[in-house]
Coordinates of C-alpha atoms in Angstrom, one line a residue:
M293 CA -7.7 -85.8 119.9
P294 CA -5.3 -83.7 122.2
R295 CA -5.3 -84.4 125.9
P296 CA -7.4 -82.2 128.2
G297 CA -6.0 -80.3 131.1
L298 CA -4.6 -82.4 134.1
V299 CA -4.2 -82.1 137.9
M300 CA -1.3 -83.9 139.0
D301 CA -0.6 -84.9 142.7
V302 CA 3.2 -84.2 143.4
D303 CA 5.2 -87.5 145.1
S304 CA 8.6 -88.2 145.7
S305 CA 9.0 -89.4 142.2
T306 CA 8.0 -86.0 140.5
P307 CA 10.6 -84.4 138.7
P308 CA 11.1 -80.7 139.5
I309 CA 8.5 -78.3 138.1
L310 CA 9.0 -75.5 135.6
F311 CA 8.5 -71.9 136.8
H312 CA 8.6 -69.1 134.4
R313 CA 10.8 -66.0 136.0
G314 CA 10.3 -63.0 133.4
E315 CA 12.9 -63.7 130.8
G316 CA 14.1 -66.7 132.5
F317 CA 13.3 -70.0 134.2
S318 CA 13.9 -72.2 137.2
L319 CA 13.1 -75.8 138.1
E320 CA 11.6 -76.2 141.6
K321 CA 11.2 -79.3 143.7
M322 CA 7.8 -79.1 145.2
P323 CA 6.8 -80.8 148.5
A324 CA 5.5 -84.2 147.9
G325 CA 2.1 -85.4 149.5
R326 CA 0.8 -81.6 149.7
T327 CA 1.4 -80.3 146.3
R328 CA -0.8 -80.6 143.2
V329 CA 0.1 -79.1 139.7
I330 CA -2.6 -77.9 137.3
Y331 CA -1.5 -78.4 133.6
P332 CA -3.3 -76.9 130.6
A333 CA -4.8 -78.9 128.0
E334 CA -2.9 -79.8 124.8
P335 CA -3.6 -77.4 121.7
L336 CA -6.6 -78.0 119.6
P337 CA -6.2 -78.3 116.0
G338 CA -7.0 -75.3 114.0
L339 CA -9.5 -74.8 111.1
K340 CA -8.8 -76.0 107.8
N341 CA -9.3 -73.2 104.9
V342 CA -9.6 -70.4 107.3
D343 CA -10.2 -68.1 104.7
D344 CA -13.3 -70.0 103.5
K345 CA -14.5 -70.2 107.1
I346 CA -14.2 -66.3 107.5
A347 CA -16.3 -66.0 104.0
A348 CA -18.9 -68.1 105.5
A349 CA -19.2 -66.6 108.7
L350 CA -19.8 -63.1 106.9
E351 CA -22.5 -64.6 104.9
A352 CA -24.1 -66.8 107.4
P353 CA -24.2 -64.6 110.6
L354 CA -25.6 -65.4 113.9
G355 CA -28.5 -63.9 115.7
D356 CA -30.8 -61.4 113.9
S357 CA -28.0 -60.0 111.7
K358 CA -28.4 -59.9 108.1
P359 CA -25.3 -61.2 106.0
L360 CA -22.4 -58.5 105.8
S361 CA -23.0 -58.2 102.0
E362 CA -26.6 -57.1 102.5
L363 CA -25.7 -54.5 105.2
L364 CA -23.2 -52.8 102.7
F365 CA -24.1 -50.0 100.1
G366 CA -22.7 -47.6 98.0
G367 CA -22.4 -44.2 99.7
M368 CA -22.4 -45.6 103.2
K369 CA -20.0 -44.6 105.9
L370 CA -18.2 -47.9 107.1
T371 CA -15.7 -48.2 110.2
I372 CA -13.9 -51.2 110.9
C373 CA -12.2 -51.6 114.3
F374 CA -9.9 -54.0 115.6
D375 CA -8.3 -55.4 118.8
D376 CA -4.9 -53.5 119.6
I377 CA -1.6 -55.1 120.5
S378 CA -2.7 -56.4 123.7
L379 CA -4.0 -59.5 121.9
P380 CA -2.8 -62.3 121.5
L381 CA 0.1 -63.0 123.8
P382 CA 2.7 -63.5 122.3
Q383 CA 1.8 -62.2 118.8
M384 CA 0.8 -64.7 116.4
R385 CA 3.0 -65.6 113.4
K386 CA 1.8 -63.8 110.0
P387 CA -0.8 -63.7 108.7
D388 CA -2.5 -62.5 111.7
V389 CA -6.2 -63.5 111.7
R390 CA -7.3 -59.8 112.0
Q391 CA -5.5 -59.0 108.5
R392 CA -7.6 -62.0 107.2
I393 CA -10.6 -60.8 108.4
I394 CA -10.1 -57.2 107.7
E395 CA -9.1 -58.1 103.9
A396 CA -12.3 -60.1 103.5
V397 CA -14.4 -57.3 104.8
L398 CA -12.9 -54.8 102.6
D399 CA -13.3 -57.3 99.6
T400 CA -16.8 -57.4 100.5
A401 CA -17.2 -53.7 100.9
A402 CA -15.6 -53.0 97.4
A403 CA -18.0 -55.5 95.7
A404 CA -20.8 -53.3 97.1
G405 CA -19.4 -50.1 96.1
V406 CA -18.3 -48.6 99.5
D407 CA -15.8 -46.2 99.4
D408 CA -16.0 -44.4 102.8
V409 CA -14.1 -46.6 105.1
E410 CA -11.8 -46.0 108.0
I411 CA -9.9 -48.6 110.0
I412 CA -9.2 -47.9 113.8
A413 CA -7.2 -49.6 116.3
A414 CA -9.5 -49.9 119.1
L415 CA -7.2 -49.1 122.0
A416 CA -8.9 -47.2 124.7
L417 CA -6.4 -45.9 126.9
H418 CA -3.8 -48.3 125.9
R419 CA -0.5 -46.8 124.1
R420 CA -0.6 -46.1 120.5
M421 CA 0.6 -48.8 118.0
T422 CA 3.5 -48.2 116.1
E423 CA 3.8 -48.7 112.1
D424 CA 5.4 -52.1 112.6
E425 CA 2.7 -53.2 115.1
L426 CA 0.0 -52.1 112.9
R427 CA 1.5 -53.8 109.7
H428 CA 1.8 -56.9 111.6
A429 CA -1.8 -56.8 112.7
V430 CA -3.6 -55.8 109.3
G431 CA -0.9 -56.7 106.8
D432 CA 1.1 -54.5 104.4
R433 CA -1.9 -54.6 101.8
V434 CA -4.4 -52.8 104.2
Y435 CA -1.6 -50.7 105.8
D436 CA -0.4 -49.2 102.4
A437 CA -3.8 -48.7 101.1
F438 CA -5.2 -46.9 104.1
A439 CA -2.4 -45.3 106.3
P440 CA -0.8 -42.8 104.0
D441 CA -4.3 -41.0 103.7
G442 CA -5.1 -41.3 107.5
K443 CA -7.6 -43.8 107.0
L444 CA -6.0 -46.3 109.3
Y445 CA -4.9 -44.8 112.8
N446 CA -5.2 -45.3 116.4
H447 CA -8.4 -44.5 118.5
D448 CA -7.9 -41.2 120.5
A449 CA -9.8 -41.2 123.5
E450 CA -8.6 -37.6 124.4
D451 CA -9.5 -35.8 121.1
P452 CA -12.2 -33.4 122.1
D453 CA -13.5 -33.5 118.7
G454 CA -13.3 -37.4 118.1
M455 CA -15.8 -38.6 121.0
L456 CA -19.6 -38.5 120.9
E457 CA -21.7 -39.1 124.0
I458 CA -24.3 -41.6 123.2
G459 CA -26.4 -41.7 126.4
T460 CA -26.3 -43.2 129.9
T461 CA -27.1 -46.5 131.2
D462 CA -30.0 -47.3 133.9
H463 CA -27.2 -47.4 136.5
G464 CA -26.0 -43.8 135.5
E465 CA -23.1 -44.9 133.7
L466 CA -22.1 -42.5 130.6
V467 CA -21.7 -44.0 127.3
A468 CA -19.3 -42.2 125.0
I469 CA -17.4 -43.7 122.1
N470 CA -15.3 -42.8 118.9
K471 CA -17.3 -40.4 117.0
R472 CA -16.3 -41.5 113.6
A473 CA -17.5 -45.1 114.8
A474 CA -20.6 -43.9 116.3
T475 CA -21.9 -42.0 113.3
S476 CA -21.1 -44.5 110.9
D477 CA -23.8 -46.6 109.1
L478 CA -22.1 -49.7 110.3
I479 CA -19.2 -50.7 112.6
V480 CA -17.5 -54.0 111.7
Y481 CA -15.5 -55.1 114.9
V482 CA -12.6 -57.7 114.4
N483 CA -11.8 -59.4 117.7
I484 CA -9.6 -62.0 119.1
N485 CA -10.9 -64.0 122.0
L486 CA -8.4 -65.7 124.4
V487 CA -10.6 -65.5 127.5
S488 CA -14.1 -65.1 128.1
M489 CA -13.5 -61.5 129.3
D490 CA -12.7 -60.5 125.7
G491 CA -15.0 -59.8 123.0
G492 CA -18.9 -59.3 123.3
W493 CA -20.0 -55.3 124.2
K494 CA -16.6 -54.9 125.7
S495 CA -15.2 -54.5 122.2
T496 CA -17.0 -51.5 121.4
A497 CA -17.9 -50.1 124.6
T498 CA -14.4 -50.2 126.1
G499 CA -12.1 -50.4 123.0
L500 CA -13.7 -47.3 121.6
A501 CA -14.1 -45.5 124.9
G502 CA -12.4 -42.9 127.0
Y503 CA -12.0 -42.1 130.7
P504 CA -15.3 -40.7 131.2
S505 CA -16.9 -43.9 130.3
L506 CA -14.2 -46.4 131.5
K507 CA -14.2 -44.9 135.1
H508 CA -17.5 -46.3 135.8
H509 CA -16.5 -49.8 135.7
H510 CA -12.7 -49.7 135.8
N511 CA -12.7 -48.9 139.5
V512 CA -12.1 -50.8 143.0
H513 CA -15.7 -51.5 143.7
T514 CA -16.2 -53.2 140.4
M515 CA -13.2 -55.3 140.7
Q516 CA -13.8 -56.2 144.2
H517 CA -17.3 -57.3 143.6
S518 CA -16.3 -59.4 140.6
K519 CA -15.6 -62.9 142.0
S520 CA -13.8 -63.5 138.6
F521 CA -13.4 -61.5 135.8
M522 CA -13.1 -64.3 133.6
D523 CA -16.5 -66.0 134.5
R524 CA -19.0 -63.4 132.9
H525 CA -21.8 -64.4 135.1
S526 CA -20.0 -63.1 138.2
S527 CA -18.2 -60.2 136.7
E528 CA -19.5 -56.5 137.1
L529 CA -17.1 -55.6 134.6
H530 CA -19.3 -57.6 132.0
H531 CA -22.4 -56.5 133.4
S532 CA -21.5 -53.0 133.1
N533 CA -20.3 -53.5 129.5
W534 CA -23.6 -55.1 128.6
R535 CA -25.5 -52.2 129.9
M536 CA -23.4 -50.1 127.9
G537 CA -24.0 -52.0 124.8
K538 CA -27.5 -51.7 125.2
V539 CA -27.3 -48.0 125.1
L540 CA -25.4 -48.2 121.8
R541 CA -28.1 -50.7 120.3
D542 CA -30.9 -48.6 121.7
N543 CA -29.4 -45.7 120.1
D544 CA -29.0 -47.2 116.6
V545 CA -25.3 -47.8 116.6
K546 CA -25.2 -50.6 114.3
V547 CA -22.2 -53.3 115.2
F548 CA -21.5 -56.2 113.1
Q549 CA -19.4 -58.2 115.4
I550 CA -16.7 -60.9 114.1
E551 CA -15.1 -63.0 117.0
T552 CA -12.3 -65.5 116.6
T553 CA -10.8 -68.0 118.8
L554 CA -7.2 -69.1 118.8
N555 CA -5.8 -72.5 120.0
N556 CA -3.0 -72.3 122.9
D557 CA -0.3 -73.3 121.0
T558 CA 2.2 -70.7 122.7
F559 CA 5.4 -72.4 122.1
G560 CA 4.9 -75.1 119.4
T561 CA 3.5 -78.7 119.3
E562 CA 5.0 -81.7 117.9
A563 CA 1.6 -83.2 117.0
L564 CA 0.5 -80.1 115.1
G565 CA 3.7 -79.7 113.2
T566 CA 4.5 -76.3 114.9
Q567 CA 7.4 -77.8 117.2
S568 CA 10.1 -75.3 118.1
P569 CA 13.2 -75.0 120.5
M570 CA 10.6 -73.7 123.2
S571 CA 8.2 -76.5 122.8
M572 CA 9.4 -78.2 126.2
L573 CA 7.9 -75.3 128.0
A574 CA 4.4 -76.3 127.4
K575 CA 5.1 -80.2 128.1
R576 CA 4.7 -82.0 131.3
E577 CA 8.2 -82.5 133.0
W578 CA 8.0 -86.3 133.3
E579 CA 7.5 -86.4 129.5
W580 CA 10.7 -84.3 128.7
T581 CA 13.0 -86.2 126.3
A582 CA 17.0 -85.9 126.7
K583 CA 16.8 -83.7 123.7
D584 CA 14.2 -81.2 125.5
R585 CA 16.2 -81.4 129.0
A586 CA 19.3 -80.3 127.0
M587 CA 17.7 -77.6 125.2
F588 CA 16.3 -76.2 128.5
L589 CA 19.5 -76.3 130.2
G590 CA 21.2 -74.5 127.2
M591 CA 18.7 -72.0 126.8
Q592 CA 18.7 -71.3 130.6
A593 CA 22.5 -70.9 130.7
G594 CA 22.3 -68.6 127.6
L595 CA 19.8 -66.4 129.2
K596 CA 21.9 -66.0 132.3
R597 CA 24.6 -64.6 130.3
M598 CA 22.5 -62.2 128.3
P599 CA 22.0 -58.7 129.5
A600 CA 18.4 -57.7 130.2
R601 CA 17.7 -55.7 127.2
A602 CA 18.9 -58.5 125.0
K603 CA 16.7 -61.2 126.8
R604 CA 13.7 -58.8 126.3
A605 CA 14.3 -58.3 122.5
A606 CA 14.9 -62.1 122.2
F607 CA 11.4 -62.9 123.9
M608 CA 9.6 -60.3 122.3
S609 CA 10.8 -61.4 118.6
W610 CA 8.8 -64.9 119.3
K611 CA 5.8 -65.1 117.3
A612 CA 3.6 -67.8 118.5
P613 CA 2.0 -70.5 115.9
Y614 CA -1.5 -70.3 117.1
A615 CA -4.2 -71.8 114.9
V616 CA -7.6 -70.4 114.4
T617 CA -10.1 -72.5 116.0
S618 CA -13.5 -70.8 115.4
V619 CA -14.9 -67.6 113.4
Q620 CA -18.2 -66.2 114.1
A621 CA -20.0 -63.2 113.0
G622 CA -23.1 -61.2 113.3
E623 CA -25.2 -59.8 116.1
V624 CA -23.0 -59.0 119.1
E625 CA -24.5 -61.3 122.1
A626 CA -25.2 -64.1 119.7
V627 CA -21.6 -64.1 118.4
H628 CA -20.1 -64.0 122.1
E629 CA -22.2 -66.9 123.1
K630 CA -20.7 -69.1 120.4
T631 CA -17.3 -67.8 121.0
L632 CA -17.7 -68.5 124.8
E633 CA -18.3 -72.2 124.0
H634 CA -14.9 -72.3 122.0
C635 CA -13.0 -70.5 124.7
F636 CA -14.1 -72.7 127.7
E637 CA -13.7 -75.9 125.7
Q638 CA -9.9 -75.5 125.5
H639 CA -9.3 -73.8 128.9
I640 CA -11.4 -75.3 131.3
V641 CA -9.6 -77.9 133.9
P642 CA -11.8 -79.3 136.5
V643 CA -10.3 -78.8 140.1
E644 CA -11.5 -80.0 143.5
G645 CA -11.2 -77.7 146.4
Q646 CA -9.0 -74.9 147.5
T647 CA -5.2 -75.1 148.9
D648 CA -3.4 -73.0 151.5
V649 CA -1.2 -71.5 149.0
L650 CA -0.9 -70.9 145.5
T651 CA 2.2 -70.5 143.3
M652 CA 2.8 -69.4 139.9
G653 CA 5.5 -68.4 137.6
L654 CA 5.2 -65.1 135.8
P655 CA 6.4 -64.8 132.1
Y656 CA 7.9 -61.9 130.4
I657 CA 4.7 -60.8 128.9
C658 CA 1.5 -59.4 129.8
P659 CA -1.1 -57.3 127.9
Y660 CA 0.7 -54.2 128.5
N661 CA 4.3 -54.6 128.0
V662 CA 4.5 -56.0 124.6
N663 CA 7.7 -54.7 123.0
S664 CA 8.4 -52.9 126.3
I665 CA 9.3 -53.6 130.2
M666 CA 7.4 -55.7 132.6
N667 CA 7.6 -53.1 135.6
P668 CA 6.5 -53.9 139.1
I669 CA 2.9 -52.6 138.6
L670 CA 2.7 -55.1 135.7
V671 CA 4.0 -57.8 137.6
M672 CA 1.4 -57.5 140.4
C673 CA -1.3 -56.9 137.6
L674 CA -0.4 -60.3 135.8
G675 CA -0.3 -62.4 138.9
L676 CA -3.1 -60.8 140.9
G677 CA -5.1 -59.4 138.2
Y678 CA -5.0 -62.2 135.7
F679 CA -3.5 -65.4 136.6
F680 CA -5.0 -65.4 140.0
N681 CA -8.5 -64.7 138.3
M682 CA -8.2 -67.6 135.9
Y683 CA -11.0 -69.6 137.7
R684 CA -14.6 -70.4 137.5
G685 CA -16.4 -70.9 140.9
K686 CA -14.0 -70.0 143.4
P687 CA -10.3 -69.3 143.8
L688 CA -7.8 -72.0 143.8
V689 CA -6.4 -70.6 147.0
R690 CA -8.4 -70.3 150.2
E691 CA -9.4 -67.0 151.6
G692 CA -6.5 -65.7 153.9
G693 CA -4.1 -68.1 151.9
V694 CA -0.8 -67.2 150.3
L695 CA 0.2 -66.4 146.9
I696 CA 3.8 -67.1 146.0
M697 CA 5.1 -65.6 142.4
T698 CA 8.3 -65.9 140.9
H699 CA 9.7 -62.9 138.8
P700 CA 12.8 -60.7 139.1
T701 CA 10.4 -57.7 139.4
P702 CA 13.1 -55.0 138.5
W703 CA 12.6 -51.5 139.7
E704 CA 12.6 -50.5 136.2
F705 CA 10.2 -48.9 133.7
H706 CA 9.9 -48.0 129.9
P707 CA 10.2 -44.3 129.9
V708 CA 8.1 -43.8 126.6
H709 CA 5.5 -46.5 127.3
H710 CA 4.8 -45.9 131.0
P711 CA 5.6 -42.4 132.2
S712 CA 2.7 -42.5 134.4
Y713 CA 3.4 -45.7 136.0
I714 CA 6.8 -44.2 137.3
D715 CA 5.2 -41.2 139.1
F716 CA 2.4 -43.8 140.3
F717 CA 5.0 -46.1 141.8
E718 CA 7.3 -43.3 143.3
Q719 CA 4.4 -41.0 144.6
V720 CA 1.3 -43.1 145.0
L721 CA 2.6 -46.4 146.2
S722 CA 5.2 -44.8 148.7
Q723 CA 2.1 -43.5 150.3
T724 CA -0.3 -46.5 150.2
T725 CA -1.0 -49.7 148.5
D726 CA -4.5 -50.1 149.6
P727 CA -6.8 -50.0 146.4
K728 CA -9.3 -47.7 148.1
E729 CA -6.8 -45.1 149.3
V730 CA -5.0 -45.4 146.0
E731 CA -8.2 -44.5 144.1
K732 CA -8.2 -41.1 145.7
Y733 CA -5.2 -40.1 143.6
E734 CA -6.8 -41.2 140.4
K735 CA -8.4 -38.0 139.0
D736 CA -5.0 -35.9 139.1
F737 CA -3.5 -38.6 136.9
A738 CA -6.4 -39.1 134.8
E739 CA -6.6 -35.4 134.0
D740 CA -2.9 -34.4 134.0
E741 CA -2.2 -32.5 130.8
W742 CA 1.0 -33.8 130.1
Y743 CA 0.1 -37.5 130.4
R744 CA -2.7 -36.5 127.9
H745 CA -0.2 -35.1 125.6
L746 CA 2.1 -38.2 125.9
Y747 CA -1.0 -40.6 125.4
R748 CA -2.1 -38.6 122.3
T749 CA 1.2 -37.7 120.6
S750 CA 3.8 -40.2 121.7
Y751 CA 3.3 -44.1 122.8
A752 CA 2.5 -43.6 126.3
Y753 CA -0.5 -45.6 128.1
H754 CA -2.9 -43.0 129.5
G755 CA -2.3 -41.3 132.8
V756 CA -4.9 -43.2 134.7
H757 CA -3.8 -46.8 133.3
P758 CA -1.5 -47.5 136.3
F759 CA -4.4 -47.2 138.5
Y760 CA -6.4 -49.5 136.5
M761 CA -3.7 -52.0 136.7
W762 CA -3.5 -51.8 140.5
Y763 CA -7.6 -52.5 140.5
W764 CA -7.3 -55.4 138.7
G765 CA -5.6 -57.0 141.5
S766 CA -7.8 -55.6 144.2
H767 CA -10.1 -58.7 144.4
A768 CA -7.0 -60.9 145.2
L769 CA -5.6 -58.4 147.7
Q770 CA -8.8 -58.8 149.5
H771 CA -8.8 -62.4 149.4
L772 CA -5.3 -63.3 150.2
G773 CA -3.2 -63.2 153.4
K774 CA 0.2 -62.7 151.9
V775 CA 1.8 -62.2 148.7
I776 CA 5.4 -63.3 148.1
I777 CA 7.6 -62.8 144.9
V778 CA 10.7 -65.3 144.8
G779 CA 13.6 -63.8 143.0
G780 CA 12.3 -60.2 142.8
E781 CA 14.3 -57.1 143.6
P782 CA 13.5 -56.6 147.3
K783 CA 13.2 -52.9 147.4
A784 CA 10.6 -53.1 144.4
V785 CA 8.8 -56.1 146.0
R786 CA 8.4 -54.0 149.3
R787 CA 7.2 -51.1 147.5
L788 CA 4.2 -53.2 146.1
G789 CA 3.4 -54.2 149.7
F790 CA 4.5 -57.9 149.0
A791 CA 7.5 -60.0 150.8
P792 CA 10.5 -61.0 148.8
A793 CA 12.1 -64.1 149.2
S794 CA 15.4 -65.6 147.5
T795 CA 14.2 -69.2 147.0
M796 CA 11.0 -71.2 146.7
Q797 CA 11.9 -72.9 150.1
D798 CA 12.3 -69.5 151.9
A799 CA 8.8 -68.4 150.4
L800 CA 7.1 -71.7 151.8
E801 CA 8.5 -70.9 155.3
L802 CA 7.2 -67.4 155.0
A803 CA 3.9 -68.8 154.1
S804 CA 3.7 -71.2 156.7
D805 CA 3.8 -68.4 159.2
V806 CA 0.4 -67.2 157.7
V807 CA -1.4 -70.6 157.0
G808 CA 0.5 -72.8 159.5
P809 CA 3.0 -75.7 158.9
Q810 CA 2.8 -78.1 156.0
P811 CA 0.4 -76.1 154.1
T812 CA -1.3 -77.6 151.0
I813 CA -0.1 -76.2 147.7
T814 CA -1.4 -75.8 143.9
H815 CA 0.8 -74.8 141.1
V816 CA -0.7 -73.3 138.2
H817 CA 1.5 -74.5 135.1
N818 CA 1.1 -71.6 132.7
P819 CA 1.5 -70.2 130.1
P820 CA -0.3 -71.6 128.1
I821 CA -3.3 -70.2 129.9
L822 CA -5.9 -72.4 131.6
M823 CA -9.3 -71.7 133.5
A824 CA -9.7 -73.7 136.6
D825 CA -13.0 -74.8 137.4
V826 CA -13.1 -75.1 141.1
T827 CA -15.5 -77.1 143.1

């Protein structure tokens, strides 16, 4: 069996600890006697005969759902929706599990005589997927059969004729989703779950929605009142999506949910036969072999000589050897309950108590810069919105504590993918970094016709998207006393409202001004991701 996650106390014999720094790395000697390092569990083995497991899930659904074959009939309208490019991270090796499931659903539909089928990438306000990205997710067979006739496409939340209002929740939240999906006899949603925030009613209520619906839960109030987005019991975001899902269900929008979980084999593992030149990144440093150390030093030296664009291209080309660990299908809530069991099984690491300082190395990728650039706003979102919130119970760092992140944080943006980010960074953050004050600018960006045009016709994130990224970090901003970025471009770091530091030692000295001398430290060793169960 793979080893579970580990909390290791650093002593004088502990080797330097690996920190990601965007498209690079560093090894940091952490203070002995007051530092602990949290390591994720080793990857679980994947399912054998995945296609057989998919077929079994479709015909033995959970909850009160009938088998998929009994829900399909000739003359019906069937819409298949799937998670977009923001999952998984990095992309998985072919065949993508979405391809395998969609092919199985289409074969079942063909056997039932269904010929009105459309397939939608459920991207909400994310950028449209390119042909290559769609082909990777659904496979060449599906793409070539559906895309040329306009039957495979990206969701368009700004299409005035393509959205349908379903109703409102008992909290006054508007529920409006993709019209084709809403008017279908059946929606089949194909999901990938990496963390508990994924899946459930969030799939349709968020993935197929637009700004009029999303603004009810993608806001500062919701984020600051969610103790952890990853713990659904304390997440206002989850509760809002559940309420919206209830409206869909009560209005006879039928959803057959298919959820999958992957293991955390991000860089390859010798025990699973997936070892790669980057496998040492997921190892515990004291277990590095001489070959691992040589590979790391060679990779580090090569990266230092490469221009930024070449480094990004090299890292974005990496496809992770993830294995499927579960497939469940049927009624939305019953499916998600089972999915969560598999999610927590591999990610949970028990941790006792909080520390004064939390450190983390930020990698090159987050959900919103796939095949793109990690701009400063996304650096903030990844660190404060995602990694900070990878806990259950309470944060790893005490209230008023300090977060230290390592990332180059360049003042650089992808002009096609992130046009509204550029203006947000220049116009809004130059005035204020307070999430509540930032929110006052939201409507202008959300309703800007140029941003709408770019979202609909190019490959741009929606005009409101940078606001949502800032809101993701608002809970952490409320909790922390200071945020420091090591190795970041000082001008960009200060624009974020954070403090730049040249080295980890400088950062720890800056932290001591806030939390006192000789602070206790927790380092989160990810990716792969983990979920700290803090008591």
